[in-house]
Amino acid sequence: MKRRVGGLETEYGLVCVRADGTRALEPEAAARELFRPVVALGRSSNVFLGNAARLYLDVGSHPEIATAECDDWWDLVAQDRAGERILADLVSTANARLAEQGEDARIHLLKNNVDSAGNAFGSHENFLVDRRGEFTRLPGALLPFLVTRQIMTGAGGVVREADGGARFVFSRRSDHMWESVSSATTRTRPIINTRDEPHGDATRYRRLHVIVGDSTMSETSTWLRFATTDLVLRLIESGQVLPELKLADDIAAIRAVARDLRGSQPVELESGAAMSSLEIQQRYLDLVAPLADESEQIVLETWQRSLDAVRTGDRSWARTRLDWAIKEALFEEVGARRGIGLDSPQIERLDLAYHDIDPERGLFSRLQQAGRAPRVLEDARIEAARTTAPTTTRAHLRGQVVTEAIAHGVDHVVDWTTMRLVRPGAMPVTVLDPFATQSDEVDALLAQIRAAGTARPDPV
Amino acid sequence: MSQQTFSSSGGAGDDEQGEETAVGGQTFASAQAADSLLDEIDEVLESNAETFVRSFVQKGGQ
């Protein structure tokens, strides 16, 4: 597919502590505090927003935002960043209320993937794929890419090895992957989840659900996850099934690749041969290059630069752009300054601070201010994405309905494909085409909303 | 430098950073910012870092 929609679901870690660092509220109670304004507005902790994203509380009291469907990967990054800001506002409101009540309690939301006990939570990428493309063959051709792309898009971090030693890895999430492909998400967490909910015309589309990704703070890293995977999907859709890249053991490979910071260790292939993670990535990049149009040359260039940073060990470009490299440089610098090793709890605290979405106290936004992390999108574009849906997909329709319904105080029910008003006899409007940006039915629904709002009887 | 090339597809470059390296005073400001950033990090790491880490335990999601 030349034009594809995608979306990103991010689960956030939640902790509420006293000034001394001890836990002030259990996650359930902290989540309740956080979602108070959401429940007040929508009478539910599961709502769609004016920017067409879904905000809800997931299993385990993880606040989650699923972005609207986007067909431009910078739009997607803007929506993802806007989601951070929406949640950061909720945190700030909740913390102000707790302080007012005289409570020694402060909520932190962490856009990361693992807590200190090793519980994992996710950052799930969704890509619309053509149903005709024989979905059964797609994962096989995509897996070697997903296993190795962490050398470019991993969030970086420190893992403890069985011998007690600590080491820096491209992705900590790699240790939480247990299967290549399955329909489960928690029990035996797979790289690709096959749950078939297309949120669109099921005869034409499937939704590819990639759950191997780290939550990325860097706009460049988030953009690369989507822009490069999109190109690889196009390659596979063009008929390439890439049997020569199939790995002997995806899960053994993903853990080995995470630890191989030079990208040079041989990874065993199904054929009995071996390739390094760098060689596998380079092969995908070379294969997709002819499929990239003018506007996508920048994807190829950035992808190549990311691989070169691993190949040469020269981090001068990567250490202010890619999450893992920003973190690697930071951990080294802070470690040397404080005389501590990677196994120090202070490094784990530093890692959490990096993923703290607080716009003032969070480390990532401070790194951006200091020029040590990328700021690609204009602030105004991120601000706009808080209230405005992407205009080139179906999200445009949903966004208008939600925005108007809230503005006119009209009760409504919305999901990814369907919108309706809560009133006797109201008919649902369903839009199955994810690329639709105009609909007479939706226009009629908008007219009803405006009429209902203005026709409200005056209070007696 | 190459972040500026993002501007074609991203709608924004980081012109500010480019200017910062060009103007002496601002380079100094940036070095100061880096120092104050490291001081801030020290502050976070010296205030109950280990306890904070241990407090962050949640059920898994997804």
XYZ file of C-alpha atoms in Angstrom, chain A residues 11-458:
448
model
C 0.637 2.590 28.112
C 2.171 4.751 30.807
C 3.713 3.669 34.081
C 2.241 5.330 37.137
C 3.794 5.956 40.534
C 2.681 8.216 43.375
C 5.336 8.940 45.976
C 5.957 11.036 49.062
C 8.869 13.461 49.213
C 11.000 10.686 50.753
C 10.366 8.463 47.725
C 8.089 5.987 49.497
C 4.785 5.118 47.917
C 1.988 7.520 48.853
C -0.892 5.998 46.891
C -1.412 2.590 45.355
C -1.550 2.698 41.545
C -5.351 2.131 41.558
C -5.935 5.127 43.831
C -3.454 7.302 41.943
C -5.128 6.423 38.649
C -8.496 7.392 40.130
C -7.090 10.786 41.135
C -5.602 11.249 37.698
C -8.787 10.405 35.806
C -11.143 12.491 37.959
C -11.561 15.249 35.317
C -11.954 12.648 32.546
C -14.725 10.821 34.390
C -16.389 14.152 35.202
C -16.483 15.008 31.507
C -17.345 11.683 29.932
C -18.743 9.729 32.905
C -16.252 7.052 32.019
C -12.524 6.395 32.203
C -12.618 5.384 28.549
C -13.251 8.322 26.229
C -12.471 9.607 22.765
C -10.973 13.085 22.642
C -11.461 16.021 20.299
C -8.251 15.062 18.503
C -9.871 11.662 17.785
C -7.551 9.744 20.111
C -8.792 7.337 22.753
C -7.846 7.924 26.382
C -8.480 5.192 28.909
C -7.306 3.285 31.901
C -5.880 -0.070 30.941
C -5.388 -3.279 32.900
C -3.026 -2.712 35.841
C -4.005 0.986 36.222
C -1.937 2.061 33.245
C -3.207 5.278 31.663
C -3.195 4.709 27.928
C -3.577 6.859 24.862
C -4.271 5.379 21.458
C -3.581 8.020 18.833
C -5.951 8.728 15.993
C -5.237 6.996 12.698
C -2.576 8.935 10.792
C -1.287 8.581 7.231
C 1.683 10.867 7.761
C 4.307 9.758 10.266
C 5.096 13.263 11.470
C 1.365 13.720 12.142
C 1.602 10.572 14.193
C 4.565 11.857 16.181
C 2.670 15.118 16.794
C -0.345 13.142 18.037
C 1.862 11.019 20.287
C 3.552 14.090 21.764
C 0.161 15.767 22.182
C -0.976 12.699 24.117
C 1.948 13.174 26.505
C 0.886 16.764 27.089
C -2.748 15.840 27.692
C -1.662 13.331 30.323
C 0.903 15.735 31.793
C -1.934 18.224 32.326
C -3.948 15.576 34.146
C -0.895 14.860 36.333
C -0.455 18.531 37.089
C -4.152 18.951 37.999
C -4.101 15.865 40.232
C -0.883 16.921 41.954
C -2.242 20.413 42.603
C -5.356 18.877 44.171
C -3.304 16.502 46.329
C -1.140 19.407 47.492
C -4.244 21.473 48.278
C -5.501 18.652 50.452
C -2.200 18.787 52.301
C -1.150 15.333 51.113
C 2.523 14.495 50.792
C 1.953 12.793 47.448
C 3.133 13.403 43.917
C 2.147 11.452 40.817
C 4.689 10.695 38.099
C 3.746 9.283 34.708
C 6.523 7.371 33.011
C 6.471 6.706 29.290
C 8.550 3.561 29.600
C 7.948 -0.171 29.451
C 8.962 -1.850 32.679
C 8.655 -1.226 36.425
C 11.201 -2.075 39.097
C 9.650 -5.500 39.675
C 9.951 -6.413 36.001
C 6.280 -5.975 35.060
C 6.094 -4.947 31.420
C 3.686 -2.718 29.570
C 3.640 -1.640 26.015
C 3.887 0.698 23.116
C 1.855 -0.910 20.369
C 2.138 0.080 16.737
C -0.765 -0.492 14.393
C -0.450 -0.580 10.636
C -3.224 -1.035 8.124
C -2.354 -3.828 5.725
C -4.138 -5.210 2.707
C -6.036 -8.393 3.437
C -5.239 -9.750 -0.014
C -1.545 -9.774 0.829
C -1.685 -13.240 2.392
C -1.289 -12.269 6.000
C 0.148 -15.678 6.839
C 3.340 -14.897 4.921
C 3.739 -11.343 6.169
C 5.074 -12.024 9.697
C 7.825 -14.308 8.410
C 9.167 -11.592 6.139
C 8.779 -8.859 8.756
C 10.179 -10.592 11.859
C 13.914 -10.316 11.051
C 13.359 -6.585 10.619
C 11.454 -6.222 13.896
C 14.018 -8.274 15.802
C 16.915 -6.114 14.623
C 15.413 -2.615 14.286
C 16.095 -1.980 17.998
C 19.674 -1.026 17.014
C 18.034 2.061 15.501
C 14.810 2.625 17.449
C 15.429 0.992 20.843
C 14.939 3.167 23.935
C 18.165 1.872 25.505
C 18.533 0.849 29.128
C 20.313 -1.388 31.579
C 19.581 -5.047 32.245
C 20.821 -7.263 35.050
C 22.384 -10.478 33.848
C 22.084 -13.819 35.653
C 25.594 -13.375 37.054
C 24.511 -10.106 38.712
C 26.367 -7.876 36.277
C 24.659 -4.892 34.643
C 24.955 -3.981 31.000
C 23.636 -1.392 28.601
C 21.306 -2.736 25.894
C 19.473 -1.300 22.903
C 16.120 -2.428 24.292
C 15.139 -3.801 27.685
C 11.856 -4.909 26.193
C 13.658 -7.624 24.244
C 13.905 -9.649 27.453
C 10.114 -9.512 27.787
C 9.348 -11.080 24.423
C 8.448 -14.750 24.527
C 6.968 -15.587 21.136
C 7.224 -14.491 17.521
C 3.579 -14.381 16.550
C 0.464 -15.105 18.574
C -2.916 -13.779 19.606
C -1.893 -13.280 23.256
C -0.631 -9.971 24.607
C 0.152 -10.502 28.273
C 0.661 -14.171 29.021
C 3.164 -15.036 26.312
C 4.000 -11.670 24.848
C 4.659 -11.914 21.089
C 6.521 -9.616 18.694
C 3.498 -9.540 16.374
C 0.009 -9.915 17.749
C -2.515 -11.448 15.375
C -5.710 -10.200 16.997
C -7.773 -9.408 13.925
C -9.660 -6.205 14.633
C -9.221 -4.106 11.510
C -11.343 -1.138 12.706
C -12.285 -0.845 9.079
C -13.674 -2.828 6.161
C -12.676 -6.365 7.137
C -12.992 -7.644 3.609
C -10.235 -5.289 2.463
C -8.033 -4.607 5.446
C -6.253 -6.158 8.367
C -4.606 -4.424 11.259
C -1.026 -5.439 11.869
C -0.366 -5.109 15.589
C 3.350 -4.827 16.390
C 3.997 -4.998 20.116
C 7.762 -5.339 20.244
C 8.524 -1.608 20.290
C 9.924 0.424 23.156
C 8.129 3.599 24.166
C 10.295 6.233 22.559
C 10.759 9.768 23.872
C 12.761 11.056 20.902
C 10.573 12.328 18.072
C 13.176 11.033 15.645
C 13.048 7.538 17.158
C 9.234 7.422 17.115
C 9.147 8.654 13.528
C 11.734 6.070 12.442
C 9.701 3.220 13.974
C 6.790 4.031 11.678
C 8.545 5.374 8.608
C 10.921 2.414 8.259
C 8.347 -0.269 9.120
C 5.969 1.267 6.562
C 8.625 0.889 3.845
C 9.365 -2.695 4.833
C 5.653 -3.509 4.683
C 5.531 -2.021 1.198
C 8.454 -4.228 0.223
C 6.637 -7.321 1.494
C 3.401 -6.237 -0.184
C 5.314 -5.970 -3.460
C 5.700 -9.745 -3.291
C 9.053 -10.162 -1.554
C 8.939 -12.827 1.127
C 12.663 -12.706 1.967
C 13.170 -16.362 2.957
C 16.940 -15.780 3.120
C 16.551 -13.495 6.142
C 14.462 -15.839 8.309
C 16.038 -16.278 11.723
C 16.608 -19.651 13.351
C 15.202 -18.440 16.691
C 13.567 -15.017 16.856
C 13.496 -14.839 20.631
C 17.102 -15.925 21.199
C 18.077 -13.464 18.474
C 16.181 -10.482 19.888
C 17.954 -10.856 23.236
C 21.373 -11.279 21.648
C 20.837 -8.287 19.356
C 19.847 -6.107 22.333
C 23.236 -6.822 23.928
C 25.404 -6.495 20.832
C 26.114 -2.748 20.823
C 28.446 -3.040 17.811
C 25.834 -4.865 15.763
C 28.468 -7.308 14.585
C 27.727 -10.632 16.286
C 26.461 -13.377 13.957
C 22.753 -14.169 14.315
C 21.846 -17.662 13.215
C 19.503 -17.924 10.247
C 17.027 -20.666 9.427
C 19.159 -21.535 6.396
C 22.092 -22.386 8.640
C 23.997 -19.271 7.585
C 24.453 -16.257 9.848
C 24.212 -12.484 9.524
C 24.819 -9.687 11.998
C 22.006 -7.344 13.080
C 23.685 -4.591 11.062
C 23.836 -6.752 7.951
C 20.163 -7.678 8.301
C 19.134 -4.024 8.725
C 21.350 -2.945 5.841
C 19.779 -5.600 3.637
C 16.252 -4.331 4.377
C 17.359 -0.747 3.806
C 18.941 -1.607 0.451
C 15.847 -3.569 -0.613
C 13.346 -0.815 0.236
C 15.442 1.998 -1.263
C 13.998 1.649 -4.801
C 10.442 1.812 -3.359
C 10.951 5.125 -1.563
C 9.650 8.228 -3.282
C 11.190 11.702 -3.224
C 9.662 12.650 0.112
C 10.922 9.432 1.677
C 14.609 9.883 0.846
C 14.952 11.425 4.301
C 13.769 8.135 5.829
C 16.506 6.241 3.997
C 19.135 8.806 4.990
C 18.187 8.800 8.640
C 17.970 5.020 8.727
C 21.459 4.795 7.172
C 22.891 7.304 9.638
C 21.460 5.283 12.512
C 23.109 2.106 11.231
C 26.388 3.938 10.642
C 26.405 5.100 14.268
C 26.398 1.453 15.332
C 28.824 0.292 12.652
C 31.482 2.943 13.232
C 30.976 3.507 16.948
C 30.914 7.230 16.128
C 27.928 8.487 18.103
C 28.277 12.179 17.286
C 25.089 12.215 15.199
C 23.095 9.643 17.180
C 23.741 10.861 20.694
C 21.476 13.873 20.279
C 18.842 12.095 18.170
C 18.180 8.479 19.029
C 16.864 7.467 22.438
C 19.318 4.642 23.070
C 22.318 6.778 22.128
C 21.127 9.829 24.106
C 20.773 7.563 27.127
C 24.073 5.794 26.557
C 25.918 9.132 26.542
C 23.984 10.371 29.563
C 24.575 7.240 31.641
C 28.307 7.399 30.847
C 28.566 11.055 31.738
C 26.567 10.847 34.946
C 28.257 7.576 35.909
C 31.728 9.126 35.552
C 30.702 12.334 37.319
C 29.256 10.474 40.302
C 31.650 7.523 40.304
C 28.856 4.961 39.963
C 28.455 1.926 37.730
C 25.546 0.824 35.579
C 24.397 -1.430 38.414
C 23.696 1.556 40.678
C 20.062 2.205 41.589
C 20.817 5.822 40.704
C 21.166 4.820 37.065
C 17.765 3.147 37.219
C 16.371 6.347 38.763
C 17.999 8.309 35.942
C 16.361 6.012 33.396
C 12.943 6.620 34.980
C 13.556 10.379 35.015
C 14.303 10.209 31.284
C 10.820 8.791 30.656
C 9.005 11.139 33.080
C 6.605 13.188 30.919
C 6.472 16.163 33.297
C 7.202 19.127 30.990
C 9.200 20.941 33.671
C 10.722 18.236 35.821
C 11.004 15.427 33.299
C 14.564 14.839 32.198
C 13.780 14.409 28.519
C 12.307 17.889 28.125
C 15.323 19.302 29.983
C 17.612 17.452 27.559
C 15.690 18.987 24.669
C 16.216 22.442 26.148
C 19.938 21.737 26.483
C 20.142 20.599 22.838
C 20.870 17.003 23.840
C 17.643 15.529 22.490
C 15.899 16.326 19.213
C 13.072 18.783 18.907
C 11.893 18.234 15.367
C 8.277 19.321 15.500
C 7.300 22.918 16.032
C 5.664 23.459 19.359
C 2.577 24.910 17.654
C 2.061 21.686 15.701
C 2.108 19.603 18.889
C -0.224 22.062 20.615
C -2.643 21.925 17.686
C -2.604 18.113 17.801
C -3.983 18.240 21.348
C -7.338 19.417 20.031
C -7.282 18.712 16.302
C -7.346 15.334 14.602
C -5.265 14.570 11.509
C -7.188 16.005 8.545
C -6.255 13.344 5.988
C -7.887 10.271 7.551
C -11.196 9.186 9.073
C -9.947 10.690 12.340
C -10.963 14.058 10.879
C -14.630 12.972 10.988
C -14.467 11.477 14.490
C -12.595 14.505 15.790
C -15.280 16.876 14.519
C -18.091 14.814 16.033
C -16.422 14.601 19.457
C -15.405 18.264 19.451
C -18.891 19.475 18.466
C -20.666 17.107 20.835
C -18.578 18.306 23.783
C -18.958 21.958 22.772
C -22.766 21.598 22.614
C -23.071 19.353 25.637
C -24.616 16.517 23.637
C -24.234 12.953 24.963
C -22.560 10.715 22.429
C -20.946 7.330 21.990
C -17.965 6.933 19.707
C -15.537 4.211 18.766
C -13.010 3.782 15.951
C -15.627 3.191 13.253
C -18.975 4.271 14.687
C -20.527 7.450 16.108
C -23.971 8.047 17.518
C -25.875 10.312 19.851
C -27.318 9.003 23.087
C -31.028 9.592 22.593
C -34.040 7.476 21.703
C -34.062 6.495 18.056
C -30.582 7.811 17.287
C -29.011 5.918 14.407
C -25.318 5.061 14.483
C -23.138 6.399 11.688
C -20.450 3.944 10.629
C -17.407 4.882 8.562
C -15.474 1.788 7.534
C -13.024 3.492 5.196
C -10.022 4.670 7.282
C -9.153 7.140 4.507
C -12.579 8.819 4.396
C -12.465 12.511 5.247
C -15.918 13.455 4.019
C -19.248 11.841 4.777
C -22.766 13.159 4.206
C -23.970 11.043 7.118
C -21.402 12.587 9.425
C -22.341 16.057 8.167
C -25.962 15.267 9.032
C -24.862 14.049 12.466
C -22.923 17.277 13.027
C -26.010 19.284 12.067
C -28.077 17.273 14.585
C -25.510 17.952 17.297
C -25.557 21.687 16.638
C -29.347 21.744 16.543
C -29.638 19.730 19.739
C -27.194 22.043 21.450
C -28.936 25.242 20.440
C -32.426 23.759 20.841
C -31.842 22.927 24.489
C -34.802 24.292 26.441
C -34.114 27.303 28.588
